[in-house]
Coordinates of C-alpha atoms in Angstrom, one line a residue:
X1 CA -70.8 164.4 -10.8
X2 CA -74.6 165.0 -11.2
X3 CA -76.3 161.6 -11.3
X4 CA -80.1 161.0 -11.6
X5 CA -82.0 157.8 -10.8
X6 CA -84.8 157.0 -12.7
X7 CA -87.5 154.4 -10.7
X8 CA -90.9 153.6 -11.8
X9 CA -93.2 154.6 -9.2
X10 CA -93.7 154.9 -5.3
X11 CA -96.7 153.6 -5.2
X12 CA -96.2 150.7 -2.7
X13 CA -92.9 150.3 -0.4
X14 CA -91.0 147.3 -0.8
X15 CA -87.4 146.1 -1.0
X16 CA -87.0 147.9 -4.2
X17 CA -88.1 151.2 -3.0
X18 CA -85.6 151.2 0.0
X19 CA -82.8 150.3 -2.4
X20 CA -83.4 153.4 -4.8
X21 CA -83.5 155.2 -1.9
X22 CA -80.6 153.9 -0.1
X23 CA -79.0 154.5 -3.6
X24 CA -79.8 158.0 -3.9
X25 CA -78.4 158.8 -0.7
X26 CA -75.2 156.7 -1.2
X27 CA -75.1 158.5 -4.9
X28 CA -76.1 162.2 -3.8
X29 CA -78.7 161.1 -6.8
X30 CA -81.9 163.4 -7.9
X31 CA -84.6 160.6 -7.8
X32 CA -87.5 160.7 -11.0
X33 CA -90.2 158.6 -11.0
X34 CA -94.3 159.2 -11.4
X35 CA -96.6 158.0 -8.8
X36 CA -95.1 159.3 -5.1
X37 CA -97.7 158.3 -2.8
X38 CA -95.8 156.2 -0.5
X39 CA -92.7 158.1 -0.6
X40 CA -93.6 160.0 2.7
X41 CA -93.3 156.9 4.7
X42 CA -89.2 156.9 4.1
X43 CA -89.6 160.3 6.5
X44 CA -86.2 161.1 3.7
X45 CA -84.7 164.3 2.2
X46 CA -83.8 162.5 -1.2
X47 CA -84.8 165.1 -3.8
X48 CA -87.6 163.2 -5.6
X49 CA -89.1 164.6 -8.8
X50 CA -92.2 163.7 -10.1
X51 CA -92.6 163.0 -14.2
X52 CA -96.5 162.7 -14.2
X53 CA -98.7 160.5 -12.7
X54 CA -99.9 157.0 -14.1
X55 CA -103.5 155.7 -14.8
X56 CA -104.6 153.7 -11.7
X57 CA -105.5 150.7 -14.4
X58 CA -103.3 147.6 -15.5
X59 CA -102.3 147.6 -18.1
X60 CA -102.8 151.2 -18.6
X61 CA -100.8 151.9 -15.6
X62 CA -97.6 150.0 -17.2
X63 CA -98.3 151.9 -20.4
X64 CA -98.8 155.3 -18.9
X65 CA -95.3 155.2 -16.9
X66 CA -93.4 153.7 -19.7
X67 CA -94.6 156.6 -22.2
X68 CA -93.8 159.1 -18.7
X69 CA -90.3 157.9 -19.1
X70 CA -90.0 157.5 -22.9
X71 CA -90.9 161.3 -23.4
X72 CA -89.2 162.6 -20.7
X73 CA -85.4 164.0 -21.8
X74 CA -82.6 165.4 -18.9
X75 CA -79.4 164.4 -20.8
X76 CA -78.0 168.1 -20.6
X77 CA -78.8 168.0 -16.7
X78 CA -76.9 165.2 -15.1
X79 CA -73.7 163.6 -15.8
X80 CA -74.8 159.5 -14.9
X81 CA -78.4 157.7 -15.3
X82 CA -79.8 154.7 -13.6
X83 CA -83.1 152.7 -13.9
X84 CA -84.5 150.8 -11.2
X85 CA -87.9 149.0 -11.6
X86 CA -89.1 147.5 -15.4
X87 CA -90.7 150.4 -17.0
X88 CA -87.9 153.5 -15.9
X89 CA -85.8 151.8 -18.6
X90 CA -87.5 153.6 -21.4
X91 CA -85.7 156.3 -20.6
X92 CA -82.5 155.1 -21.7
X93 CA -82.6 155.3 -25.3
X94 CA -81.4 159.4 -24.7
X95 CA -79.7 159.3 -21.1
X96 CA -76.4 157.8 -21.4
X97 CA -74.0 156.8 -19.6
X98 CA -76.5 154.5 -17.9
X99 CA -76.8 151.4 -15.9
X100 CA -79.6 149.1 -15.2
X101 CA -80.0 148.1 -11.6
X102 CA -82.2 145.3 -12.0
X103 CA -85.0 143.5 -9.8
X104 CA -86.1 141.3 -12.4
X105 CA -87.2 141.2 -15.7
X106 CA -90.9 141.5 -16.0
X107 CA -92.2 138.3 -15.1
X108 CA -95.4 139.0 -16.1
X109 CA -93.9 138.3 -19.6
X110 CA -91.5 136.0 -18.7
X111 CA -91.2 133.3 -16.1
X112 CA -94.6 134.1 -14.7
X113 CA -96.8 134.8 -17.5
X114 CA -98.8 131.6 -17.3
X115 CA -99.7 132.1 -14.0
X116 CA -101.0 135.5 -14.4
X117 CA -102.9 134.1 -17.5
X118 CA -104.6 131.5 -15.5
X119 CA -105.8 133.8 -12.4
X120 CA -107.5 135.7 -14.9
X121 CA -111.1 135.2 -16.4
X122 CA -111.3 134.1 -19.8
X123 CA -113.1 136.9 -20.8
X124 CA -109.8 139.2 -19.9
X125 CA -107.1 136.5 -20.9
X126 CA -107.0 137.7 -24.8
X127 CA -106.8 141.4 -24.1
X128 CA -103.9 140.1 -21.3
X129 CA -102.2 138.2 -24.1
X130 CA -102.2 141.0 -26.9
X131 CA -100.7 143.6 -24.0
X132 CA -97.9 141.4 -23.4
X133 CA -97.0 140.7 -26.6
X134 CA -96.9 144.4 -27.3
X135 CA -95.0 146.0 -24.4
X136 CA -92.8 143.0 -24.5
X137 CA -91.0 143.9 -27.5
X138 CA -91.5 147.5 -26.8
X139 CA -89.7 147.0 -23.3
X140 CA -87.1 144.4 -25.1
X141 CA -86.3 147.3 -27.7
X142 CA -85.9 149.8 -24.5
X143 CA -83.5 147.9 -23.4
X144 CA -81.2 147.6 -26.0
X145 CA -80.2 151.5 -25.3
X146 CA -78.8 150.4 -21.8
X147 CA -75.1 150.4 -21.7
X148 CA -75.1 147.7 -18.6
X149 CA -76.9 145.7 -16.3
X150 CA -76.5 144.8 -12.8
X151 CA -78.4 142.4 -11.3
X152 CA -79.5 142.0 -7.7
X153 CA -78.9 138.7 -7.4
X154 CA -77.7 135.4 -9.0
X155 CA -81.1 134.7 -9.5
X156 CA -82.3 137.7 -11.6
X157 CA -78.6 137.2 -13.7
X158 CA -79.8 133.9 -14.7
X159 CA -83.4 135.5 -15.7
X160 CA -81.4 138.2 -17.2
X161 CA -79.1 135.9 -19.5
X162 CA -82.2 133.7 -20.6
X163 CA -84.7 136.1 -21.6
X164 CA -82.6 139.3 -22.5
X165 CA -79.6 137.4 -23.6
X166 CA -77.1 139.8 -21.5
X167 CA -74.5 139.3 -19.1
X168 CA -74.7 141.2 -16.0
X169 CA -72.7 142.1 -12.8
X170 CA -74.4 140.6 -9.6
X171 CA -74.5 143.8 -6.6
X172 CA -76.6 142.9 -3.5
X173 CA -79.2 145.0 -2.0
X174 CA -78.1 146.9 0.8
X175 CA -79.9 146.7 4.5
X176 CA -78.4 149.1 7.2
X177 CA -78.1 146.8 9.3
X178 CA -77.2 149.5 12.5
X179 CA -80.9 150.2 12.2
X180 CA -81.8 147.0 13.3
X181 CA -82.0 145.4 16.6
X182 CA -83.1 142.8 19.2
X183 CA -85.4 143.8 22.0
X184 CA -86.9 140.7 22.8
X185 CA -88.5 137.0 21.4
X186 CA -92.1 138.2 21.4
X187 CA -95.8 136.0 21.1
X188 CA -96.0 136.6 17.2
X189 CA -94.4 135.7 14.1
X190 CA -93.7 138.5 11.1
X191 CA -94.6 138.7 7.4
X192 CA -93.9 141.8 4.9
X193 CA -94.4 142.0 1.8
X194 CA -96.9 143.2 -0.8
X195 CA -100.4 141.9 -1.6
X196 CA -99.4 140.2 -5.1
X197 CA -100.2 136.5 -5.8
X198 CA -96.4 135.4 -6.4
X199 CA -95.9 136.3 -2.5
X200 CA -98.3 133.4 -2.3
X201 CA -99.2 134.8 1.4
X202 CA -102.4 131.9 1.4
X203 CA -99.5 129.3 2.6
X204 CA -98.8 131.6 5.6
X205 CA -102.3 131.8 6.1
X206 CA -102.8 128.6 5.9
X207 CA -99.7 127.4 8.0
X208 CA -100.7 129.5 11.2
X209 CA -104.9 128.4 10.3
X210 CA -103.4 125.3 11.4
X211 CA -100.9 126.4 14.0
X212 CA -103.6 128.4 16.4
X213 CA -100.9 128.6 19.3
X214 CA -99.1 130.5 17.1
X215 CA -100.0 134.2 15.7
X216 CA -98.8 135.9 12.6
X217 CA -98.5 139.3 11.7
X218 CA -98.9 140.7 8.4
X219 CA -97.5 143.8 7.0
X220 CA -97.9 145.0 3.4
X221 CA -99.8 146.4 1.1
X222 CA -100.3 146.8 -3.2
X223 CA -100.2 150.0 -5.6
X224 CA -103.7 150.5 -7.4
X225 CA -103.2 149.8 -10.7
X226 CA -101.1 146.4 -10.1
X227 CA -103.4 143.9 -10.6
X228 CA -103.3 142.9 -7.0
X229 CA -106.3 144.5 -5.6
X230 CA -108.3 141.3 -6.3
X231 CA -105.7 138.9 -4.5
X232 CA -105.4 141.2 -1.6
X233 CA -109.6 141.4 -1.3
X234 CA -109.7 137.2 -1.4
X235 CA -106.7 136.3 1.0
X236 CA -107.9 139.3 3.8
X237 CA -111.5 137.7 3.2
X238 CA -111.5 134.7 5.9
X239 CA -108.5 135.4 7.8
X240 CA -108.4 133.5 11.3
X241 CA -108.3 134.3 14.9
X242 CA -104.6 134.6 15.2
X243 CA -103.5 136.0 12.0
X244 CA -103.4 139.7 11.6
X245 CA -103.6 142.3 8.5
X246 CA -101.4 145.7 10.0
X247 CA -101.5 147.2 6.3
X248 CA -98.4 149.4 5.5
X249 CA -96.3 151.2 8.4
X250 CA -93.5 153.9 8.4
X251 CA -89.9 152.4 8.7
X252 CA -90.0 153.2 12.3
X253 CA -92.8 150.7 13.2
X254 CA -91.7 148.3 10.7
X255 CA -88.0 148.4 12.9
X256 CA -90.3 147.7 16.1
X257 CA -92.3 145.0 14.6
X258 CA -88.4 143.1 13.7
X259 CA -86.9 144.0 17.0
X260 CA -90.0 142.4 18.8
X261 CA -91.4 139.2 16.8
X262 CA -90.2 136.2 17.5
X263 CA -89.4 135.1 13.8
X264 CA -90.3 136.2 9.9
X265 CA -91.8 134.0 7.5
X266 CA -91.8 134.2 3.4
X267 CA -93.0 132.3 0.9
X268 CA -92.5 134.0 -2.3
X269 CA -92.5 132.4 -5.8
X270 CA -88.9 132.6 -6.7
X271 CA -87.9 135.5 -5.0
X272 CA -85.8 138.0 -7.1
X273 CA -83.8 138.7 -3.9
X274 CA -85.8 138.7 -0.8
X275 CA -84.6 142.1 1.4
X276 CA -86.7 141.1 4.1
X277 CA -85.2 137.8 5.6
X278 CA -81.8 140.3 5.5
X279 CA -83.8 142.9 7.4
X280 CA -84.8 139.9 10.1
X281 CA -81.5 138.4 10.4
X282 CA -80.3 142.2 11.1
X283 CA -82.5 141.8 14.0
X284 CA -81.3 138.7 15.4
X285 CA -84.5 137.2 13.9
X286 CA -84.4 133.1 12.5
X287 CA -86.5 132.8 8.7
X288 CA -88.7 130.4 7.6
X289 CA -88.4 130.5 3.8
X290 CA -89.2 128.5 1.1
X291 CA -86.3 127.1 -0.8
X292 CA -86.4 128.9 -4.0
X293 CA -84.8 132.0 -6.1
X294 CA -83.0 134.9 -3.6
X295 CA -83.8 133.1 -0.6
X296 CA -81.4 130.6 -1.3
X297 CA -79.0 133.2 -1.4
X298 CA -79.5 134.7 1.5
X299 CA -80.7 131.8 4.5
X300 CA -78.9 129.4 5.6
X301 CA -79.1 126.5 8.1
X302 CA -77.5 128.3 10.8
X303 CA -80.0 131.2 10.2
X304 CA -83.6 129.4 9.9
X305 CA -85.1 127.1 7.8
X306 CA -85.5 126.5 3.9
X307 CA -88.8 124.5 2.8
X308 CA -90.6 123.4 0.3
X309 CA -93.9 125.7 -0.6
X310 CA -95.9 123.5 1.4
X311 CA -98.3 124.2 4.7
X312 CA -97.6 121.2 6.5
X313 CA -93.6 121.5 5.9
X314 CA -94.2 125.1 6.5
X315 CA -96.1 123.9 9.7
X316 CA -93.4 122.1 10.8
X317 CA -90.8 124.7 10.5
X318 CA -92.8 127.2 12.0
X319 CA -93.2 124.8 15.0
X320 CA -89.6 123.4 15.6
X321 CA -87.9 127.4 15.3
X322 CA -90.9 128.7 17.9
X323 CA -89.1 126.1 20.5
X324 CA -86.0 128.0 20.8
X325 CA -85.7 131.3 18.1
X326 CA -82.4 132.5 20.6
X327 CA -80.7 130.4 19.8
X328 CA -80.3 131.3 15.6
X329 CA -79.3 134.9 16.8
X330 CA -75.6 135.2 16.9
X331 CA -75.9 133.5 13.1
X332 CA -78.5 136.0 11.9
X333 CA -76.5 138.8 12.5
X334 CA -73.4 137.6 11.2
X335 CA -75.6 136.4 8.0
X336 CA -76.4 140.3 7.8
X337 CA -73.6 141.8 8.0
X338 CA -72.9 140.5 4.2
X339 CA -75.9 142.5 2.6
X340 CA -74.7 145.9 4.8
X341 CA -75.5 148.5 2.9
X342 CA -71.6 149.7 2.9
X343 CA -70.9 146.6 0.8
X344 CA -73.2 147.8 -1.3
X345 CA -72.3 151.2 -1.5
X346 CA -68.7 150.1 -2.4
X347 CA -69.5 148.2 -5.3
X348 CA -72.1 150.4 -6.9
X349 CA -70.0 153.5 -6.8
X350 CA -67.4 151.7 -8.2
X351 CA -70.0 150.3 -11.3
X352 CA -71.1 154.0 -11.7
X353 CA -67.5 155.2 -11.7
X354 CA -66.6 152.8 -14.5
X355 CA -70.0 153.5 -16.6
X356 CA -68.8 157.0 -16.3
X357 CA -65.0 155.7 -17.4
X358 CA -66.8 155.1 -20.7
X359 CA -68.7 158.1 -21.5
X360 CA -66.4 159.5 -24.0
X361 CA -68.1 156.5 -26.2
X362 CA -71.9 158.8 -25.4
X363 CA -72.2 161.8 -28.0

Protein backbone atom coordinates (compact mmCIF):
# COMPACT_ATOMS: atom_id res chain seq x y z
CA UNK A 1 0.00 0.00 0.00
CA UNK A 2 1.23 3.41 -1.27
CA UNK A 3 0.34 6.08 1.35
CA UNK A 4 1.21 9.77 1.08
CA UNK A 5 1.25 12.31 4.03
CA UNK A 6 0.38 15.65 3.30
CA UNK A 7 1.87 18.37 6.06
CA UNK A 8 1.87 22.05 5.76
CA UNK A 9 5.34 23.22 5.84
CA UNK A 10 8.80 22.64 7.47
CA UNK A 11 9.45 25.77 8.16
CA UNK A 12 10.12 25.52 11.96
CA UNK A 13 10.70 22.05 13.93
CA UNK A 14 8.31 21.32 16.62
CA UNK A 15 6.37 18.43 18.01
CA UNK A 16 4.34 18.35 14.96
CA UNK A 17 7.10 17.99 12.61
CA UNK A 18 8.78 15.00 14.48
CA UNK A 19 5.32 13.26 14.44
CA UNK A 20 4.88 13.47 10.60
CA UNK A 21 8.09 12.27 10.45
CA UNK A 22 7.91 9.55 12.92
CA UNK A 23 4.70 8.79 10.79
CA UNK A 24 6.23 8.53 7.63
CA UNK A 25 8.72 6.19 8.75
CA UNK A 26 6.23 3.98 10.77
CA UNK A 27 3.85 4.28 7.37
CA UNK A 28 6.73 3.84 4.60
CA UNK A 29 4.79 7.28 3.67
CA UNK A 30 5.94 9.82 0.70
CA UNK A 31 5.86 13.09 2.75
CA UNK A 32 4.36 16.56 0.59
CA UNK A 33 4.39 19.67 2.00
CA UNK A 34 5.85 23.30 0.65
CA UNK A 35 8.36 25.13 2.63
CA UNK A 36 11.38 22.52 3.58
CA UNK A 37 13.79 24.62 5.22
CA UNK A 38 14.17 22.95 8.48
CA UNK A 39 13.68 19.50 7.27
CA UNK A 40 17.61 18.92 7.21
CA UNK A 41 17.83 19.14 10.82
CA UNK A 42 15.85 15.50 11.15
CA UNK A 43 19.44 14.26 9.37
CA UNK A 44 16.13 11.55 7.81
CA UNK A 45 15.76 9.62 4.59
CA UNK A 46 11.84 10.12 4.48
CA UNK A 47 11.13 10.94 0.87
CA UNK A 48 9.86 14.58 1.15
CA UNK A 49 8.35 16.32 -1.88
CA UNK A 50 8.01 19.68 -2.17
CA UNK A 51 4.52 21.28 -3.72
CA UNK A 52 5.83 24.92 -4.06
CA UNK A 53 6.87 27.28 -1.75
CA UNK A 54 4.69 29.79 0.36
CA UNK A 55 4.84 33.67 0.52
CA UNK A 56 7.02 34.52 3.62
CA UNK A 57 3.80 36.98 4.72
CA UNK A 58 0.78 36.18 7.09
CA UNK A 59 -1.72 35.86 5.98
CA UNK A 60 -0.45 35.37 2.57
CA UNK A 61 1.64 32.56 3.79
CA UNK A 62 -1.68 30.60 5.05
CA UNK A 63 -3.30 31.51 1.78
CA UNK A 64 -0.38 30.52 -0.41
CA UNK A 65 -0.03 26.89 1.17
CA UNK A 66 -3.67 26.27 1.33
CA UNK A 67 -4.11 27.14 -2.55
CA UNK A 68 -0.46 24.72 -2.88
CA UNK A 69 -2.59 21.98 -1.57
CA UNK A 70 -5.98 22.77 -2.99
CA UNK A 71 -4.45 22.52 -6.62
CA UNK A 72 -2.30 19.88 -6.08
CA UNK A 73 -4.02 16.24 -7.33
CA UNK A 74 -2.02 12.50 -6.61
CA UNK A 75 -5.25 10.36 -6.25
CA UNK A 76 -4.03 7.93 -9.09
CA UNK A 77 -0.50 7.70 -7.17
CA UNK A 78 -1.05 6.45 -3.69
CA UNK A 79 -3.53 4.15 -2.22
CA UNK A 80 -4.06 6.24 1.56
CA UNK A 81 -3.82 10.13 2.32
CA UNK A 82 -3.23 11.94 5.58
CA UNK A 83 -3.12 15.66 6.56
CA UNK A 84 -1.18 16.89 9.35
CA UNK A 85 -0.98 20.68 10.20
CA UNK A 86 -4.33 23.14 9.42
CA UNK A 87 -3.87 24.15 5.89
CA UNK A 88 -2.63 20.32 4.22
CA UNK A 89 -6.41 19.55 4.63
CA UNK A 90 -7.38 21.32 1.44
CA UNK A 91 -6.21 18.59 -0.22
CA UNK A 92 -8.78 16.34 0.72
CA UNK A 93 -11.66 17.21 -1.24
CA UNK A 94 -9.87 14.69 -4.28
CA UNK A 95 -7.54 12.28 -2.10
CA UNK A 96 -9.61 9.85 -0.52
CA UNK A 97 -9.37 7.47 1.59
CA UNK A 98 -8.06 10.09 4.08
CA UNK A 99 -7.62 10.74 7.68
CA UNK A 100 -6.93 13.89 9.56
CA UNK A 101 -4.28 13.63 12.20
CA UNK A 102 -5.02 16.60 14.00
CA UNK A 103 -2.94 19.18 16.20
CA UNK A 104 -5.55 21.53 16.59
CA UNK A 105 -7.93 23.37 14.94
CA UNK A 106 -6.70 26.75 13.97
CA UNK A 107 -6.86 28.76 16.90
CA UNK A 108 -6.24 31.67 15.38
CA UNK A 109 -9.93 31.37 14.41
CA UNK A 110 -11.03 29.71 17.18
CA UNK A 111 -10.20 29.61 20.86
CA UNK A 112 -7.42 32.11 20.39
CA UNK A 113 -8.67 34.62 18.01
CA UNK A 114 -9.17 37.41 20.57
CA UNK A 115 -5.85 37.25 21.63
CA UNK A 116 -4.28 37.52 18.38
CA UNK A 117 -6.68 40.43 17.71
CA UNK A 118 -5.50 42.34 20.65
CA UNK A 119 -1.63 41.93 20.11
CA UNK A 120 -2.20 43.55 16.92
CA UNK A 121 -2.33 47.41 16.16
CA UNK A 122 -5.53 48.74 15.29
CA UNK A 123 -4.57 49.77 12.15
CA UNK A 124 -4.02 45.82 11.10
CA UNK A 125 -7.00 44.46 13.27
CA UNK A 126 -9.74 44.95 10.38
CA UNK A 127 -7.67 43.43 7.58
CA UNK A 128 -6.98 40.49 10.50
CA UNK A 129 -10.67 40.22 11.04
CA UNK A 130 -11.87 40.02 7.18
CA UNK A 131 -8.88 37.13 6.72
CA UNK A 132 -10.37 35.05 9.30
CA UNK A 133 -13.61 35.29 8.44
CA UNK A 134 -12.68 34.25 4.94
CA UNK A 135 -10.26 31.27 5.34
CA UNK A 136 -12.46 30.14 8.15
CA UNK A 137 -15.22 29.02 6.14
CA UNK A 138 -12.90 28.15 3.34
CA UNK A 139 -10.88 25.79 5.76
CA UNK A 140 -14.45 24.65 7.47
CA UNK A 141 -15.65 23.69 3.82
CA UNK A 142 -12.07 21.76 3.31
CA UNK A 143 -12.84 19.85 5.94
CA UNK A 144 -15.93 18.43 5.16
CA UNK A 145 -14.08 16.18 2.32
CA UNK A 146 -12.16 14.40 5.30
CA UNK A 147 -13.46 10.97 5.81
CA UNK A 148 -12.00 11.02 9.71
CA UNK A 149 -10.30 12.65 12.32
CA UNK A 150 -7.93 11.71 14.89
CA UNK A 151 -7.03 13.84 17.37
CA UNK A 152 -3.75 14.12 19.35
CA UNK A 153 -5.21 14.50 22.43
CA UNK A 154 -8.31 14.76 24.66
CA UNK A 155 -7.75 18.28 24.48
CA UNK A 156 -7.80 18.93 20.65
CA UNK A 157 -11.17 16.21 20.61
CA UNK A 158 -12.90 18.56 22.76
CA UNK A 159 -11.79 21.67 20.30
CA UNK A 160 -12.60 19.38 17.58
CA UNK A 161 -16.33 18.48 18.70
CA UNK A 162 -17.03 22.33 19.58
CA UNK A 163 -15.88 24.16 16.63
CA UNK A 164 -16.10 21.43 13.84
CA UNK A 165 -18.87 19.56 15.31
CA UNK A 166 -17.07 16.01 14.70
CA UNK A 167 -16.18 13.13 16.72
CA UNK A 168 -12.78 12.01 16.56
CA UNK A 169 -10.45 9.12 17.76
CA UNK A 170 -7.80 10.34 20.39
CA UNK A 171 -3.92 8.72 19.15
CA UNK A 172 -0.92 10.13 21.12
CA UNK A 173 2.10 11.44 19.73
CA UNK A 174 4.81 9.24 19.67
CA UNK A 175 8.48 9.94 21.44
CA UNK A 176 11.16 7.25 20.91
CA UNK A 177 11.80 7.09 24.05
CA UNK A 178 15.23 4.67 23.45
CA UNK A 179 16.71 7.91 22.16
CA UNK A 180 16.60 9.49 25.32
CA UNK A 181 18.71 9.33 28.33
CA UNK A 182 20.11 10.49 31.65
CA UNK A 183 23.78 11.63 31.87
CA UNK A 184 23.59 13.70 34.65
CA UNK A 185 21.45 16.70 36.89
CA UNK A 186 23.28 19.68 35.31
CA UNK A 187 23.46 23.78 36.48
CA UNK A 188 20.54 24.79 34.01
CA UNK A 189 16.98 24.32 33.46
CA UNK A 190 15.53 23.57 29.69
CA UNK A 191 12.81 25.25 27.50
CA UNK A 192 11.84 24.29 23.67
CA UNK A 193 9.49 25.42 21.94
CA UNK A 194 8.75 28.00 19.18
CA UNK A 195 8.84 31.79 19.39
CA UNK A 196 4.86 32.33 19.20
CA UNK A 197 3.00 34.36 21.87
CA UNK A 198 0.68 31.37 23.17
CA UNK A 199 4.10 29.65 24.34
CA UNK A 200 3.87 32.68 26.61
CA UNK A 201 7.90 32.19 27.13
CA UNK A 202 7.83 36.03 29.14
CA UNK A 203 6.67 33.80 32.44
CA UNK A 204 9.85 31.70 31.99
CA UNK A 205 11.65 34.74 31.63
CA UNK A 206 10.31 36.28 34.14
CA UNK A 207 10.46 33.24 36.66
CA UNK A 208 14.30 32.71 36.35
CA UNK A 209 14.68 37.16 36.17
CA UNK A 210 13.69 36.48 39.66
CA UNK A 211 15.41 33.13 40.33
CA UNK A 212 19.24 34.44 39.43
CA UNK A 213 20.72 31.22 41.08
CA UNK A 214 19.02 29.45 38.64
CA UNK A 215 19.77 29.53 34.65
CA UNK A 216 17.52 28.67 31.87
CA UNK A 217 18.10 27.54 28.57
CA UNK A 218 16.09 28.31 25.62
CA UNK A 219 15.74 26.46 22.50
CA UNK A 220 13.41 27.35 19.62
CA UNK A 221 12.73 29.18 16.98
CA UNK A 222 9.58 30.67 14.49
CA UNK A 223 8.90 30.11 10.50
CA UNK A 224 8.87 33.64 8.66
CA UNK A 225 5.65 34.20 7.72
CA UNK A 226 3.94 33.16 11.15
CA UNK A 227 3.38 36.23 12.74
CA UNK A 228 5.85 35.49 15.38
CA UNK A 229 8.77 37.46 14.34
CA UNK A 230 7.58 40.41 16.43
CA UNK A 231 7.09 38.31 19.73
CA UNK A 232 10.37 36.59 19.25
CA UNK A 233 12.27 40.38 18.65
CA UNK A 234 10.41 41.79 22.05
CA UNK A 235 10.93 38.72 24.51
CA UNK A 236 14.97 38.20 23.24
CA UNK A 237 15.08 42.15 23.68
CA UNK A 238 16.01 42.40 27.66
CA UNK A 239 16.83 38.91 28.47
CA UNK A 240 18.93 38.54 31.86
CA UNK A 241 22.22 37.35 32.96
CA UNK A 242 21.18 33.80 33.41
CA UNK A 243 18.79 33.10 30.81
CA UNK A 244 19.98 32.00 27.46
CA UNK A 245 18.54 32.13 23.64
CA UNK A 246 20.41 28.75 21.80
CA UNK A 247 18.01 29.21 18.67
CA UNK A 248 17.17 25.94 16.80
CA UNK A 249 19.65 22.74 17.09
CA UNK A 250 19.71 19.35 15.23
CA UNK A 251 17.99 16.37 17.18
CA UNK A 252 21.33 15.34 18.26
CA UNK A 253 22.09 18.49 20.46
CA UNK A 254 18.57 18.80 21.40
CA UNK A 255 19.07 14.85 22.98
CA UNK A 256 22.26 16.38 24.79
CA UNK A 257 20.64 19.39 26.08
CA UNK A 258 17.69 16.62 27.83
CA UNK A 259 20.25 14.13 28.97
CA UNK A 260 22.19 16.99 30.73
CA UNK A 261 19.68 19.84 32.29
CA UNK A 262 18.56 19.48 35.36
CA UNK A 263 14.71 20.00 34.56
CA UNK A 264 12.25 21.44 31.53
CA UNK A 265 9.87 24.08 31.98
CA UNK A 266 6.61 25.04 29.73
CA UNK A 267 4.13 27.36 29.88
CA UNK A 268 2.02 27.19 26.90
CA UNK A 269 -1.54 28.53 26.60
CA UNK A 270 -3.52 25.36 26.48
CA UNK A 271 -1.21 23.13 25.04
CA UNK A 272 -2.76 20.94 22.15
CA UNK A 273 -0.48 18.10 23.47
CA UNK A 274 2.86 19.18 24.74
CA UNK A 275 5.63 16.46 23.08
CA UNK A 276 8.21 18.02 24.96
CA UNK A 277 7.57 17.35 28.77
CA UNK A 278 7.23 13.50 27.10
CA UNK A 279 10.64 14.00 25.58
CA UNK A 280 12.01 15.25 29.34
CA UNK A 281 10.41 12.55 31.17
CA UNK A 282 12.16 10.08 28.54
CA UNK A 283 15.23 11.51 29.95
CA UNK A 284 14.66 11.00 33.48
CA UNK A 285 13.94 14.84 33.57
CA UNK A 286 10.99 16.36 36.36
CA UNK A 287 8.50 19.29 34.37
CA UNK A 288 7.37 22.30 35.56
CA UNK A 289 4.15 22.93 33.62
CA UNK A 290 1.28 24.95 33.81
CA UNK A 291 -1.85 23.21 34.50
CA UNK A 292 -3.75 23.54 31.31
CA UNK A 293 -4.77 21.69 27.93
CA UNK A 294 -2.14 18.45 26.96
CA UNK A 295 -0.10 19.07 29.90
CA UNK A 296 -2.62 17.72 32.02
CA UNK A 297 -2.45 14.80 30.07
CA UNK A 298 0.68 14.03 30.23
CA UNK A 299 2.38 15.29 33.99
CA UNK A 300 1.68 14.09 36.83
CA UNK A 301 2.54 14.53 40.56
CA UNK A 302 4.98 11.88 40.63
CA UNK A 303 6.71 13.45 37.48
CA UNK A 304 6.93 17.35 38.27
CA UNK A 305 4.79 19.93 38.98
CA UNK A 306 1.43 21.50 37.51
CA UNK A 307 0.86 25.40 38.15
CA UNK A 308 -1.00 28.05 37.53
CA UNK A 309 0.44 30.56 34.66
CA UNK A 310 1.92 32.53 37.28
CA UNK A 311 5.85 33.71 37.94
CA UNK A 312 5.76 33.54 41.51
CA UNK A 313 3.91 29.99 41.58
CA UNK A 314 6.12 29.25 38.73
CA UNK A 315 9.02 30.57 41.04
CA UNK A 316 8.19 28.39 43.50
CA UNK A 317 8.05 25.30 41.59
CA UNK A 318 11.13 25.93 39.93
CA UNK A 319 12.74 26.32 43.43
CA UNK A 320 11.30 23.30 45.37
CA UNK A 321 12.12 20.56 42.10
CA UNK A 322 15.94 22.30 41.85
CA UNK A 323 16.34 20.83 45.59
CA UNK A 324 16.23 17.30 44.64
CA UNK A 325 15.32 16.72 40.50
CA UNK A 326 16.70 12.65 41.23
CA UNK A 327 14.48 11.99 42.86
CA UNK A 328 11.28 12.30 40.06
CA UNK A 329 13.49 10.02 37.72
CA UNK A 330 12.30 6.50 38.07
CA UNK A 331 8.51 8.21 37.56
CA UNK A 332 9.55 10.14 34.50
CA UNK A 333 10.49 7.31 32.70
CA UNK A 334 7.72 5.14 33.50
CA UNK A 335 5.44 8.31 32.64
CA UNK A 336 7.22 7.94 29.10
CA UNK A 337 6.99 4.85 28.25
CA UNK A 338 3.08 5.58 27.62
CA UNK A 339 3.58 8.06 24.68
CA UNK A 340 6.48 5.35 23.06
CA UNK A 341 6.29 5.83 19.73
CA UNK A 342 5.35 1.86 19.24
CA UNK A 343 2.06 2.66 21.04
CA UNK A 344 1.70 4.97 18.53
CA UNK A 345 2.65 3.10 15.71
CA UNK A 346 0.10 0.31 16.72
CA UNK A 347 -2.85 2.37 16.81
CA UNK A 348 -2.26 4.49 13.72
CA UNK A 349 -1.65 1.63 11.42
CA UNK A 350 -4.47 0.13 12.65
CA UNK A 351 -6.74 3.72 11.89
CA UNK A 352 -5.14 3.69 8.39
CA UNK A 353 -5.89 0.01 7.92
CA UNK A 354 -9.61 0.57 8.65
CA UNK A 355 -9.78 4.05 6.48
CA UNK A 356 -8.48 1.84 3.84
CA UNK A 357 -11.30 -0.99 4.95
CA UNK A 358 -13.65 1.67 3.62
CA UNK A 359 -12.32 2.66 0.37
CA UNK A 360 -14.66 0.74 -1.70
CA UNK A 361 -17.15 3.76 -0.59
CA UNK A 362 -14.13 6.35 -2.66
CA UNK A 363 -14.86 6.38 -6.57
Amino acid sequence: MKTAIFHDYFGSIGGGEKTVVSMAKILDADIFTTDIDAFSIFNSKVPVHTLRRTVKKSPLKQISTSLSFSHCDLHDEFDFFLFTGNWSVHAAAVHHPNLWYCYTPTRAFYDNYQNFLNTMHPVVRPAFAAWVAFHRRWNEKAIKSVDSIISISNTISERVQTYLNRESLVIYPPVDTRRYSCVEYGDFWLSVNRLYPEKRLELQIETFRSLPDEHLVIVGSYSRGDQAEGYARKILHNLPKNVTYIGEVTEEELISYYARCKGHITTASHEDFGLTPVEAMASGKPVVAVCEGGYRETVTNATGILTSAEVPVLREAVHFLSENPESYRSACLQQATKFDKDNFAKKIREAVYNGMAKRENFP
